[in-house]
Amino acid sequence: MKSWPLLFVALLALPACGLRPVYGGGGQGAVAQAIGHVEVASIEGKAGWLVRNALNDRLSVFGGAGPRYRLVVKLDDQIDGFGVRADAAITRERRTLRARYQLIDDATGAQIIDDTAGSDAGIDVTSSEYATIAAEDTALERLSQTVADQIVARLALFARREQSGK
């Protein structure tokens, strides 16, 4: 009971900290409107297909009235074995997915963002080749989602900064 006054003071001080929600205003907010105008260029390969679909899933929620920006993504997908038994068989793999992405203004052709995103996942190599391939594919699907989340978060921060003029 004695902590109620402290909690009340903390709640009053919260707006003074300067934190503001990135997606303030919801779907009608400036950030949602800006990233709703991003068109994702096609990306090569299976990983590219997965990342592009993940990006489109996230960006289509905001729905713009036509592309104003173009997002160009180049991927580097690697699988490296690192757990080795005495008979030289690999027992563990690391799948790494890195993306270099550029946001380009369609009107001017100017490159606005040039950044990278990436993640990695560990995979157990089993005696079943099918199980190992399935694990590699599952890892790629998860990594594609993670990389797409990182890219969309960076686009939202860019839009927020543009909106506030900083």
Backbone as JSON Lines, residues from 0, in Angstrom:
{"i":0,"aa":"M","n":[0.8,-1.19,0.0],"ca":[0.0,0.0,0.0],"c":[0.86,1.27,0.0]}
{"i":1,"aa":"K","n":[2.03,1.18,0.63],"ca":[2.89,2.37,0.72],"c":[3.52,2.71,-0.62]}
{"i":2,"aa":"S","n":[3.47,1.8,-1.58],"ca":[4.1,2.07,-2.87],"c":[3.17,2.8,-3.83]}
{"i":3,"aa":"W","n":[1.89,2.98,-3.49],"ca":[0.97,3.67,-4.38],"c":[1.41,5.09,-4.71]}
{"i":4,"aa":"P","n":[1.84,5.89,-3.74],"ca":[2.28,7.25,-4.09],"c":[3.5,7.23,-5.03]}
{"i":5,"aa":"L","n":[4.4,6.29,-4.8],"ca":[5.58,6.18,-5.67],"c":[5.18,5.81,-7.09]}
{"i":6,"aa":"L","n":[4.24,4.89,-7.23],"ca":[3.74,4.49,-8.54],"c":[3.05,5.66,-9.23]}
{"i":7,"aa":"F","n":[2.28,6.43,-8.5],"ca":[1.59,7.59,-9.06],"c":[2.59,8.63,-9.57]}
{"i":8,"aa":"V","n":[3.64,8.89,-8.81],"ca":[4.68,9.84,-9.22],"c":[5.4,9.33,-10.47]}
{"i":9,"aa":"A","n":[5.68,8.03,-10.52],"ca":[6.34,7.45,-11.7],"c":[5.47,7.58,-12.94]}
{"i":10,"aa":"L","n":[4.18,7.37,-12.82],"ca":[3.27,7.52,-13.95],"c":[3.19,8.96,-14.43]}
{"i":11,"aa":"L","n":[3.26,9.91,-13.52],"ca":[3.24,11.32,-13.91],"c":[4.54,11.72,-14.61]}
{"i":12,"aa":"A","n":[5.65,11.12,-14.22],"ca":[6.94,11.46,-14.82],"c":[7.17,10.79,-16.16]}
{"i":13,"aa":"L","n":[6.44,9.75,-16.49],"ca":[6.66,8.99,-17.71],"c":[6.58,9.84,-18.98]}
{"i":14,"aa":"P","n":[5.59,10.7,-19.17],"ca":[5.56,11.49,-20.4],"c":[6.75,12.45,-20.54]}
{"i":15,"aa":"A","n":[7.38,12.8,-19.45],"ca":[8.5,13.73,-19.5],"c":[9.79,13.08,-19.98]}
{"i":16,"aa":"C","n":[9.81,11.76,-20.12],"ca":[11.06,11.1,-20.5],"c":[11.39,11.27,-21.97]}
{"i":17,"aa":"G","n":[10.43,11.71,-22.8],"ca":[10.7,11.96,-24.2],"c":[10.45,10.77,-25.1]}
{"i":18,"aa":"L","n":[10.03,9.65,-24.56],"ca":[9.74,8.48,-25.39],"c":[8.39,8.67,-26.08]}
{"i":19,"aa":"R","n":[8.36,8.36,-27.37],"ca":[7.11,8.43,-28.12],"c":[6.99,7.15,-28.94]}
{"i":20,"aa":"P","n":[5.8,6.63,-29.11],"ca":[5.65,5.41,-29.9],"c":[6.0,5.68,-31.37]}
{"i":21,"aa":"V","n":[6.7,4.74,-31.97],"ca":[7.1,4.9,-33.37],"c":[5.87,4.97,-34.26]}
{"i":22,"aa":"Y","n":[4.9,4.1,-33.98],"ca":[3.7,4.06,-34.81],"c":[2.57,4.88,-34.22]}
{"i":23,"aa":"G","n":[2.91,6.02,-33.6],"ca":[1.89,6.89,-33.05],"c":[0.91,7.31,-34.14]}
{"i":24,"aa":"G","n":[-0.37,7.24,-33.84],"ca":[-1.39,7.56,-34.83],"c":[-1.89,6.34,-35.57]}
{"i":25,"aa":"G","n":[-1.32,5.17,-35.26],"ca":[-1.76,3.93,-35.9],"c":[-1.53,3.95,-37.4]}
{"i":26,"aa":"G","n":[-2.47,3.39,-38.13],"ca":[-2.35,3.28,-39.59],"c":[-2.44,4.62,-40.29]}
{"i":27,"aa":"Q","n":[-2.96,5.64,-39.59],"ca":[-3.07,6.98,-40.18],"c":[-1.89,7.88,-39.81]}
{"i":28,"aa":"G","n":[-0.98,7.36,-38.98],"ca":[0.17,8.15,-38.55],"c":[1.17,8.35,-39.67]}
{"i":29,"aa":"A","n":[2.06,9.31,-39.49],"ca":[3.04,9.65,-40.52],"c":[4.0,8.5,-40.82]}
{"i":30,"aa":"V","n":[4.4,7.75,-39.8],"ca":[5.32,6.64,-40.01],"c":[4.65,5.55,-40.83]}
{"i":31,"aa":"A","n":[3.44,5.19,-40.47],"ca":[2.71,4.15,-41.21],"c":[2.48,4.58,-42.65]}
{"i":32,"aa":"Q","n":[2.16,5.83,-42.86],"ca":[1.93,6.33,-44.21],"c":[3.22,6.3,-45.04]}
{"i":33,"aa":"A","n":[4.33,6.64,-44.42],"ca":[5.61,6.66,-45.16],"c":[6.05,5.25,-45.54]}
{"i":34,"aa":"I","n":[6.03,4.31,-44.62],"ca":[6.52,2.98,-44.96],"c":[5.48,2.18,-45.74]}
{"i":35,"aa":"G","n":[4.27,2.68,-45.81],"ca":[3.26,2.05,-46.66],"c":[3.5,2.32,-48.13]}
{"i":36,"aa":"H","n":[4.39,3.24,-48.44],"ca":[4.71,3.59,-49.83],"c":[6.0,2.94,-50.31]}
{"i":37,"aa":"V","n":[6.44,1.88,-49.64],"ca":[7.68,1.2,-50.02],"c":[7.35,-0.01,-50.88]}
{"i":38,"aa":"E","n":[7.98,-0.08,-52.05],"ca":[7.85,-1.24,-52.92],"c":[9.14,-2.05,-52.82]}
{"i":39,"aa":"V","n":[9.0,-3.35,-52.58],"ca":[10.17,-4.22,-52.43],"c":[10.51,-4.81,-53.79]}
{"i":40,"aa":"A","n":[11.74,-4.55,-54.25],"ca":[12.2,-5.12,-55.52],"c":[12.4,-6.62,-55.34]}
{"i":41,"aa":"S","n":[12.32,-7.37,-56.45],"ca":[12.51,-8.81,-56.35],"c":[13.93,-9.12,-55.89]}
{"i":42,"aa":"I","n":[14.05,-10.24,-55.16],"ca":[15.33,-10.66,-54.57],"c":[15.6,-12.07,-55.07]}
{"i":43,"aa":"E","n":[16.83,-12.34,-55.45],"ca":[17.19,-13.63,-56.02],"c":[17.14,-14.77,-55.01]}
{"i":44,"aa":"G","n":[16.8,-15.96,-55.51],"ca":[16.92,-17.19,-54.75],"c":[15.77,-17.47,-53.8]}
{"i":45,"aa":"K","n":[15.86,-18.65,-53.17],"ca":[14.84,-19.07,-52.21],"c":[14.81,-18.14,-51.0]}
{"i":46,"aa":"A","n":[15.99,-17.81,-50.49],"ca":[16.06,-16.88,-49.36],"c":[15.47,-15.53,-49.74]}
{"i":47,"aa":"G","n":[15.73,-15.09,-50.97],"ca":[15.19,-13.83,-51.45],"c":[13.67,-13.85,-51.52]}
{"i":48,"aa":"W","n":[13.13,-14.97,-51.98],"ca":[11.68,-15.11,-52.06],"c":[11.07,-15.03,-50.66]}
{"i":49,"aa":"L","n":[11.69,-15.72,-49.7],"ca":[11.19,-15.71,-48.33],"c":[11.27,-14.32,-47.7]}
{"i":50,"aa":"V","n":[12.4,-13.64,-47.88],"ca":[12.58,-12.3,-47.29],"c":[11.62,-11.31,-47.94]}
{"i":51,"aa":"R","n":[11.48,-11.37,-49.25],"ca":[10.58,-10.44,-49.96],"c":[9.14,-10.64,-49.49]}
{"i":52,"aa":"N","n":[8.71,-11.89,-49.37],"ca":[7.36,-12.15,-48.88],"c":[7.17,-11.64,-47.45]}
{"i":53,"aa":"A","n":[8.17,-11.85,-46.61],"ca":[8.09,-11.37,-45.23],"c":[8.01,-9.84,-45.19]}
{"i":54,"aa":"L","n":[8.82,-9.18,-46.01],"ca":[8.78,-7.72,-46.07],"c":[7.43,-7.22,-46.58]}
{"i":55,"aa":"N","n":[6.93,-7.84,-47.64],"ca":[5.63,-7.43,-48.18],"c":[4.51,-7.66,-47.17]}
{"i":56,"aa":"D","n":[4.58,-8.76,-46.42],"ca":[3.58,-9.02,-45.38],"c":[3.57,-7.9,-44.35]}
{"i":57,"aa":"R","n":[4.74,-7.45,-43.96],"ca":[4.83,-6.41,-42.93],"c":[4.46,-5.03,-43.48]}
{"i":58,"aa":"L","n":[4.88,-4.73,-44.69],"ca":[4.64,-3.4,-45.25],"c":[3.23,-3.24,-45.79]}
{"i":59,"aa":"S","n":[2.59,-4.31,-46.23],"ca":[1.24,-4.21,-46.79],"c":[0.2,-3.85,-45.73]}
{"i":60,"aa":"V","n":[0.53,-4.06,-44.48],"ca":[-0.38,-3.7,-43.39],"c":[-0.65,-2.2,-43.41]}
{"i":61,"aa":"F","n":[0.34,-1.43,-43.82],"ca":[0.23,0.03,-43.8],"c":[-0.43,0.58,-45.06]}
{"i":62,"aa":"G","n":[-0.38,-0.16,-46.13],"ca":[-1.06,0.17,-47.4],"c":[-0.97,1.6,-47.83]}
{"i":63,"aa":"G","n":[-0.07,1.89,-48.73],"ca":[0.05,3.23,-49.29],"c":[-0.69,3.31,-50.62]}
{"i":64,"aa":"A","n":[-0.77,4.51,-51.17],"ca":[-1.49,4.74,-52.42],"c":[-0.56,4.67,-53.62]}
{"i":65,"aa":"G","n":[0.45,3.86,-53.55],"ca":[1.41,3.74,-54.64],"c":[2.81,3.89,-54.12]}
{"i":66,"aa":"P","n":[3.77,3.31,-54.82],"ca":[5.15,3.36,-54.32],"c":[5.77,4.74,-54.44]}
{"i":67,"aa":"R","n":[6.43,5.13,-53.37],"ca":[7.2,6.37,-53.36],"c":[8.69,6.03,-53.19]}
{"i":68,"aa":"Y","n":[8.93,4.88,-52.58],"ca":[10.28,4.39,-52.35],"c":[10.41,2.98,-52.9]}
{"i":69,"aa":"R","n":[11.63,2.61,-53.25],"ca":[11.93,1.25,-53.69],"c":[12.99,0.69,-52.76]}
{"i":70,"aa":"L","n":[12.73,-0.51,-52.26],"ca":[13.66,-1.18,-51.37],"c":[14.39,-2.27,-52.16]}
{"i":71,"aa":"V","n":[15.7,-2.14,-52.25],"ca":[16.53,-3.1,-52.97],"c":[17.33,-3.88,-51.93]}
{"i":72,"aa":"V","n":[17.22,-5.21,-51.98],"ca":[17.86,-6.06,-50.98],"c":[18.74,-7.08,-51.69]}
{"i":73,"aa":"K","n":[19.96,-7.23,-51.19],"ca":[20.88,-8.28,-51.66],"c":[21.22,-9.14,-50.46]}
{"i":74,"aa":"L","n":[21.09,-10.47,-50.65],"ca":[21.29,-11.41,-49.54],"c":[22.57,-12.2,-49.69]}
{"i":75,"aa":"D","n":[23.11,-12.58,-48.54],"ca":[24.22,-13.52,-48.46],"c":[23.78,-14.61,-47.48]}
{"i":76,"aa":"D","n":[23.58,-15.82,-48.01],"ca":[23.1,-16.95,-47.23],"c":[24.22,-17.99,-47.17]}
{"i":77,"aa":"Q","n":[24.7,-18.28,-45.97],"ca":[25.82,-19.2,-45.79],"c":[25.47,-20.29,-44.78]}
{"i":78,"aa":"I","n":[25.96,-21.49,-45.06],"ca":[25.88,-22.58,-44.08],"c":[27.3,-23.08,-43.85]}
{"i":79,"aa":"D","n":[27.75,-23.01,-42.6],"ca":[29.1,-23.45,-42.24],"c":[29.01,-24.55,-41.2]}
{"i":80,"aa":"G","n":[29.76,-25.63,-41.42],"ca":[29.85,-26.7,-40.44],"c":[30.94,-26.4,-39.44]}
{"i":81,"aa":"F","n":[30.66,-26.65,-38.15],"ca":[31.7,-26.36,-37.16],"c":[31.83,-27.4,-36.06]}
{"i":82,"aa":"G","n":[30.87,-28.27,-35.91],"ca":[31.02,-29.34,-34.92],"c":[31.53,-30.57,-35.65]}
{"i":83,"aa":"V","n":[32.71,-31.05,-35.3],"ca":[33.31,-32.18,-36.04],"c":[33.64,-33.3,-35.05]}
{"i":84,"aa":"R","n":[33.18,-34.52,-35.41],"ca":[33.49,-35.71,-34.61],"c":[34.88,-36.23,-34.98]}
{"i":85,"aa":"A","n":[35.32,-37.24,-34.26],"ca":[36.63,-37.85,-34.52],"c":[36.73,-38.44,-35.92]}
{"i":86,"aa":"D","n":[35.59,-38.88,-36.49],"ca":[35.62,-39.45,-37.84],"c":[35.44,-38.37,-38.92]}
{"i":87,"aa":"A","n":[35.6,-37.1,-38.57],"ca":[35.54,-35.94,-39.47],"c":[34.12,-35.64,-39.95]}
{"i":88,"aa":"A","n":[33.1,-36.21,-39.34],"ca":[31.72,-35.91,-39.7],"c":[31.28,-34.64,-38.97]}
{"i":89,"aa":"I","n":[30.58,-33.78,-39.68],"ca":[30.08,-32.53,-39.1],"c":[28.84,-32.83,-38.28]}
{"i":90,"aa":"T","n":[28.79,-32.29,-37.07],"ca":[27.65,-32.53,-36.18],"c":[26.82,-31.28,-35.93]}
{"i":91,"aa":"R","n":[27.32,-30.13,-36.31],"ca":[26.63,-28.85,-36.06],"c":[26.91,-27.92,-37.21]}
{"i":92,"aa":"E","n":[25.9,-27.13,-37.59],"ca":[26.05,-26.12,-38.64],"c":[25.52,-24.79,-38.14]}
{"i":93,"aa":"R","n":[26.01,-23.74,-38.75],"ca":[25.49,-22.4,-38.49],"c":[25.03,-21.83,-39.82]}
{"i":94,"aa":"R","n":[23.76,-21.45,-39.87],"ca":[23.24,-20.8,-41.07],"c":[23.16,-19.32,-40.78]}
{"i":95,"aa":"T","n":[23.78,-18.54,-41.66],"ca":[23.84,-17.09,-41.5],"c":[23.16,-16.43,-42.69]}
{"i":96,"aa":"L","n":[22.26,-15.52,-42.42],"ca":[21.59,-14.75,-43.47],"c":[21.86,-13.28,-43.22]}
{"i":97,"aa":"R","n":[22.54,-12.66,-44.16],"ca":[22.86,-11.23,-44.08],"c":[22.2,-10.52,-45.27]}
{"i":98,"aa":"A","n":[21.71,-9.34,-45.02],"ca":[21.05,-8.55,-46.06],"c":[21.67,-7.16,-46.11]}
{"i":99,"aa":"R","n":[22.0,-6.74,-47.3],"ca":[22.36,-5.34,-47.52],"c":[21.17,-4.73,-48.24]}
{"i":100,"aa":"Y","n":[20.6,-3.7,-47.66],"ca":[19.41,-3.12,-48.26],"c":[19.59,-1.62,-48.45]}
{"i":101,"aa":"Q","n":[18.93,-1.15,-49.5],"ca":[18.99,0.27,-49.85],"c":[17.57,0.76,-50.11]}
{"i":102,"aa":"L","n":[17.24,1.89,-49.52],"ca":[15.96,2.54,-49.77],"c":[16.22,3.67,-50.75]}
{"i":103,"aa":"I","n":[15.5,3.63,-51.86],"ca":[15.73,4.59,-52.95],"c":[14.45,5.38,-53.18]}
{"i":104,"aa":"D","n":[14.59,6.7,-53.25],"ca":[13.47,7.58,-53.55],"c":[13.16,7.45,-55.04]}
{"i":105,"aa":"D","n":[11.93,7.05,-55.37],"ca":[11.57,6.86,-56.78],"c":[11.59,8.15,-57.58]}
{"i":106,"aa":"A","n":[11.24,9.24,-56.95],"ca":[11.16,10.52,-57.67],"c":[12.53,11.04,-58.07]}
{"i":107,"aa":"T","n":[13.49,10.96,-57.17],"ca":[14.81,11.54,-57.43],"c":[15.88,10.5,-57.75]}
{"i":108,"aa":"G","n":[15.64,9.26,-57.4],"ca":[16.65,8.21,-57.58],"c":[17.72,8.24,-56.49]}
{"i":109,"aa":"A","n":[17.52,9.1,-55.5],"ca":[18.5,9.24,-54.43],"c":[18.42,8.05,-53.47]}
{"i":110,"aa":"Q","n":[19.58,7.6,-53.05],"ca":[19.66,6.53,-52.06],"c":[19.51,7.16,-50.69]}
{"i":111,"aa":"I","n":[18.49,6.75,-49.95],"ca":[18.19,7.36,-48.66],"c":[18.8,6.55,-47.52]}
{"i":112,"aa":"I","n":[18.7,5.24,-47.61],"ca":[19.25,4.34,-46.58],"c":[20.12,3.31,-47.28]}
{"i":113,"aa":"D","n":[21.27,3.04,-46.71],"ca":[22.14,1.94,-47.14],"c":[22.62,1.29,-45.86]}
{"i":114,"aa":"D","n":[22.07,0.11,-45.55],"ca":[22.34,-0.5,-44.25],"c":[22.36,-2.01,-44.4]}
{"i":115,"aa":"T","n":[22.65,-2.69,-43.31],"ca":[22.67,-4.15,-43.31],"c":[21.81,-4.67,-42.16]}
{"i":116,"aa":"A","n":[21.37,-5.91,-42.33],"ca":[20.63,-6.63,-41.29],"c":[21.08,-8.08,-41.39]}
{"i":117,"aa":"G","n":[20.96,-8.8,-40.31],"ca":[21.34,-10.2,-40.38],"c":[21.08,-10.94,-39.1]}
{"i":118,"aa":"S","n":[21.12,-12.25,-39.23],"ca":[20.93,-13.11,-38.09],"c":[21.52,-14.47,-38.43]}
{"i":119,"aa":"D","n":[21.68,-15.31,-37.4],"ca":[22.17,-16.67,-37.65],"c":[21.46,-17.65,-36.74]}
{"i":120,"aa":"A","n":[21.53,-18.92,-37.12],"ca":[20.87,-19.98,-36.36],"c":[21.74,-21.22,-36.36]}
{"i":121,"aa":"G","n":[21.73,-21.93,-35.25],"ca":[22.45,-23.19,-35.14],"c":[21.57,-24.35,-35.57]}
{"i":122,"aa":"I","n":[22.18,-25.34,-36.22],"ca":[21.45,-26.5,-36.73],"c":[22.2,-27.76,-36.32]}
{"i":123,"aa":"D","n":[21.48,-28.72,-35.75],"ca":[22.06,-30.02,-35.45],"c":[22.05,-30.87,-36.72]}
{"i":124,"aa":"V","n":[23.18,-31.47,-37.03],"ca":[23.27,-32.38,-38.17],"c":[23.05,-33.79,-37.64]}
{"i":125,"aa":"T","n":[22.04,-34.45,-38.16],"ca":[21.69,-35.79,-37.69],"c":[22.11,-36.83,-38.73]}
{"i":126,"aa":"S","n":[21.91,-38.07,-38.4],"ca":[22.24,-39.14,-39.34],"c":[21.24,-39.19,-40.48]}
{"i":127,"aa":"S","n":[20.09,-38.56,-40.32],"ca":[19.08,-38.51,-41.37],"c":[19.31,-37.25,-42.22]}
{"i":128,"aa":"E","n":[19.63,-37.46,-43.47],"ca":[19.86,-36.33,-44.37],"c":[18.59,-35.49,-44.52]}
{"i":129,"aa":"Y","n":[17.44,-36.16,-44.58],"ca":[16.16,-35.46,-44.69],"c":[15.93,-34.53,-43.5]}
{"i":130,"aa":"A","n":[16.2,-35.03,-42.3],"ca":[16.0,-34.21,-41.1],"c":[16.93,-33.0,-41.1]}
{"i":131,"aa":"T","n":[18.15,-33.19,-41.56],"ca":[19.1,-32.07,-41.62],"c":[18.64,-31.02,-42.62]}
{"i":132,"aa":"I","n":[18.2,-31.46,-43.79],"ca":[17.71,-30.52,-44.81],"c":[16.48,-29.78,-44.3]}
{"i":133,"aa":"A","n":[15.58,-30.49,-43.63],"ca":[14.39,-29.85,-43.06],"c":[14.78,-28.81,-42.01]}
{"i":134,"aa":"A","n":[15.78,-29.12,-41.19],"ca":[16.24,-28.17,-40.18],"c":[16.87,-26.94,-40.84]}
{"i":135,"aa":"E","n":[17.61,-27.15,-41.91],"ca":[18.22,-26.02,-42.63],"c":[17.14,-25.12,-43.23]}
{"i":136,"aa":"D","n":[16.09,-25.74,-43.8],"ca":[14.99,-24.95,-44.37],"c":[14.22,-24.19,-43.3]}
{"i":137,"aa":"T","n":[13.98,-24.83,-42.18],"ca":[13.28,-24.17,-41.07],"c":[14.1,-22.99,-40.55]}
{"i":138,"aa":"A","n":[15.4,-23.19,-40.45],"ca":[16.28,-22.09,-40.01],"c":[16.21,-20.93,-40.99]}
{"i":139,"aa":"L","n":[16.21,-21.22,-42.29],"ca":[16.12,-20.16,-43.29],"c":[14.81,-19.4,-43.17]}
{"i":140,"aa":"E","n":[13.72,-20.11,-42.94],"ca":[12.43,-19.44,-42.77],"c":[12.44,-18.5,-41.57]}
{"i":141,"aa":"R","n":[12.97,-18.97,-40.45],"ca":[13.05,-18.11,-39.24],"c":[13.97,-16.92,-39.47]}
{"i":142,"aa":"L","n":[15.11,-17.16,-40.1],"ca":[16.06,-16.08,-40.36],"c":[15.45,-15.03,-41.29]}
{"i":143,"aa":"S","n":[14.69,-15.47,-42.28],"ca":[14.03,-14.54,-43.2],"c":[13.08,-13.62,-42.45]}
{"i":144,"aa":"Q","n":[12.34,-14.17,-41.51],"ca":[11.42,-13.37,-40.71],"c":[12.18,-12.35,-39.84]}
{"i":145,"aa":"T","n":[13.26,-12.81,-39.24],"ca":[14.06,-11.94,-38.38],"c":[14.68,-10.79,-39.17]}
{"i":146,"aa":"V","n":[15.25,-11.1,-40.32],"ca":[15.87,-10.06,-41.16],"c":[14.81,-9.07,-41.64]}
{"i":147,"aa":"A","n":[13.64,-9.55,-42.03],"ca":[12.56,-8.65,-42.46],"c":[12.14,-7.74,-41.31]}
{"i":148,"aa":"D","n":[12.04,-8.28,-40.1],"ca":[11.69,-7.46,-38.94],"c":[12.72,-6.35,-38.72]}
{"i":149,"aa":"Q","n":[14.0,-6.69,-38.84],"ca":[15.05,-5.69,-38.65],"c":[14.97,-4.59,-39.7]}
{"i":150,"aa":"I","n":[14.72,-4.96,-40.94],"ca":[14.64,-3.97,-42.02],"c":[13.44,-3.05,-41.81]}
{"i":151,"aa":"V","n":[12.28,-3.61,-41.49],"ca":[11.08,-2.79,-41.3],"c":[11.25,-1.86,-40.09]}
{"i":152,"aa":"A","n":[11.87,-2.35,-39.04],"ca":[12.12,-1.49,-37.87],"c":[13.01,-0.32,-38.26]}
{"i":153,"aa":"R","n":[14.04,-0.57,-39.06],"ca":[14.93,0.52,-39.49],"c":[14.21,1.51,-40.39]}
{"i":154,"aa":"L","n":[13.33,1.0,-41.26],"ca":[12.53,1.89,-42.11],"c":[11.6,2.76,-41.27]}
{"i":155,"aa":"A","n":[11.02,2.17,-40.23],"ca":[10.13,2.92,-39.35],"c":[10.89,4.01,-38.61]}
{"i":156,"aa":"L","n":[12.1,3.7,-38.15],"ca":[12.91,4.72,-37.47],"c":[13.29,5.84,-38.42]}
{"i":157,"aa":"F","n":[13.61,5.51,-39.66],"ca":[13.9,6.53,-40.67],"c":[12.68,7.42,-40.87]}
{"i":158,"aa":"A","n":[11.5,6.81,-41.04],"ca":[10.28,7.59,-41.26],"c":[9.97,8.47,-40.06]}
{"i":159,"aa":"R","n":[10.21,7.94,-38.86],"ca":[9.96,8.72,-37.64],"c":[10.89,9.94,-37.58]}
{"i":160,"aa":"R","n":[12.16,9.72,-37.93],"ca":[13.12,10.83,-37.93],"c":[12.76,11.86,-38.97]}
{"i":161,"aa":"E","n":[12.32,11.43,-40.15],"ca":[11.9,12.36,-41.21],"c":[10.69,13.16,-40.77]}
{"i":162,"aa":"Q","n":[9.77,12.5,-40.07],"ca":[8.55,13.17,-39.61],"c":[8.89,14.26,-38.59]}
{"i":163,"aa":"S","n":[9.81,13.94,-37.68],"ca":[10.14,14.9,-36.63],"c":[11.16,15.94,-37.09]}
{"i":164,"aa":"G","n":[11.73,15.75,-38.29],"ca":[12.66,16.73,-38.83],"c":[14.04,16.69,-38.24]}
{"i":165,"aa":"K","n":[14.43,15.54,-37.64],"ca":[15.74,15.45,-37.01],"c":[16.71,14.78,-37.92]}
